[in-house]
C-alpha positions as a Python dict, from the first residue, in 0.01 Angstrom:
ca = {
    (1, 'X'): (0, 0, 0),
    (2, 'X'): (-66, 216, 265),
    (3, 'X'): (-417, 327, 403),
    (4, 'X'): (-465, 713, 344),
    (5, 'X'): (-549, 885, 615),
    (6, 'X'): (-818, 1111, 610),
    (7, 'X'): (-817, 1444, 809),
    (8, 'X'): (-1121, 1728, 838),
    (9, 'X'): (-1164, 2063, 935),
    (10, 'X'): (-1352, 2230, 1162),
    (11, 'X'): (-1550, 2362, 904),
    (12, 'X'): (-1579, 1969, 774),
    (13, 'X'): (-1682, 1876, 1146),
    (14, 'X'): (-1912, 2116, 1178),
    (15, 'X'): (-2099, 2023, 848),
    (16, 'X'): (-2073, 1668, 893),
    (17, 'X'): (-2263, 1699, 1209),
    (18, 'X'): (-2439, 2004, 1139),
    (19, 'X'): (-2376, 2187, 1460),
    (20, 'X'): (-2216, 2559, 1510),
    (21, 'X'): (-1899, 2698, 1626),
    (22, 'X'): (-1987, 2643, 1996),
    (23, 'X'): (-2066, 2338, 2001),
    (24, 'X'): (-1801, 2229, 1767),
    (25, 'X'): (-1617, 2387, 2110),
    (26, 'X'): (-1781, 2262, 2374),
    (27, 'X'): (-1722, 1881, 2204),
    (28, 'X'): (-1330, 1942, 2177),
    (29, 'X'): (-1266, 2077, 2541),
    (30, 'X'): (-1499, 1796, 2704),
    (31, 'X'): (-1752, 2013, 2838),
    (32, 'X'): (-2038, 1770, 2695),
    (33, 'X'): (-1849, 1514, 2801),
    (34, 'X'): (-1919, 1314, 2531),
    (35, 'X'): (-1567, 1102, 2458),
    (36, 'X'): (-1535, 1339, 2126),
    (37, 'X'): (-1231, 1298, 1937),
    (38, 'X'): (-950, 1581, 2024),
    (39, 'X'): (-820, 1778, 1733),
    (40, 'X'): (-513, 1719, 1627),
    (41, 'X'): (-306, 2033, 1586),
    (42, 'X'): (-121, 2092, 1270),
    (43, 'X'): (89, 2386, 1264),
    (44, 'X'): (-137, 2695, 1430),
    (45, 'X'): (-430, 2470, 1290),
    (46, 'X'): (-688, 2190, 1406),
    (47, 'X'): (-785, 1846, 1238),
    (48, 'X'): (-1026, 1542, 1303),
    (49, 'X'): (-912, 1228, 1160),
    (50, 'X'): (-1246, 1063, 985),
    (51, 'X'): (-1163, 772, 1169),
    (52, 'X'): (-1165, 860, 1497),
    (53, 'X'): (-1475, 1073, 1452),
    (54, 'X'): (-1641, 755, 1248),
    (55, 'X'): (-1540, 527, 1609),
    (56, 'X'): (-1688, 785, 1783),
    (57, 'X'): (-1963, 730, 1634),
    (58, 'X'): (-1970, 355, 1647),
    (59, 'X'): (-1914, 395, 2009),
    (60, 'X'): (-2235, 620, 2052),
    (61, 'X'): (-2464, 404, 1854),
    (62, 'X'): (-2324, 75, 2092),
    (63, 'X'): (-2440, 283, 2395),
    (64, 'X'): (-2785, 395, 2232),
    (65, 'X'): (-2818, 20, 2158),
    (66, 'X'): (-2720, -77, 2537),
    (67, 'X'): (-2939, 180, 2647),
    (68, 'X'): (-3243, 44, 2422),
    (69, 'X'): (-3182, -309, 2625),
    (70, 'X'): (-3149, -203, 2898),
    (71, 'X'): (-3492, 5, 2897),
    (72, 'X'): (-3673, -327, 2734),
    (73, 'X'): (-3541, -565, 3052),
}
């Protein structure tokens, strides 16, 4: 069976993260050059896939934790 794949909006994004319209933005077109997730465009339309915003995440909370480490060595 295959794995469903889960897609959100910006309105989704926005709530999951609970951040505004600009820096919904400023996340998609690298300006915080952060390694967010680009939309993928669907028709005239934008969408996250859950699982690339849930490795984003991973990948931030690996770096935090490096950081941590780092600061106790």
């Amino acid at each position: 069976m295959a794995e469903q794949i889960i897609f959100l909006t910006a309105s989704g994004v926005r709530a999951r993260y609970q951040i505004g319209n600009t820096t919904l933005w400023r996340w998609s077109n690298g300006a915080a050059n952060n390694n967010f997730p680009a939309p993928l465009k669907m028709g005239n339309r934008k969408r996250w896939r859950l699982a690339d915003l849930e490795a984003w995440e991973q990948s931030l909370e690996a770096a935090n934790y490096s950081d941590q480490q780092a600061a106790v060595a």
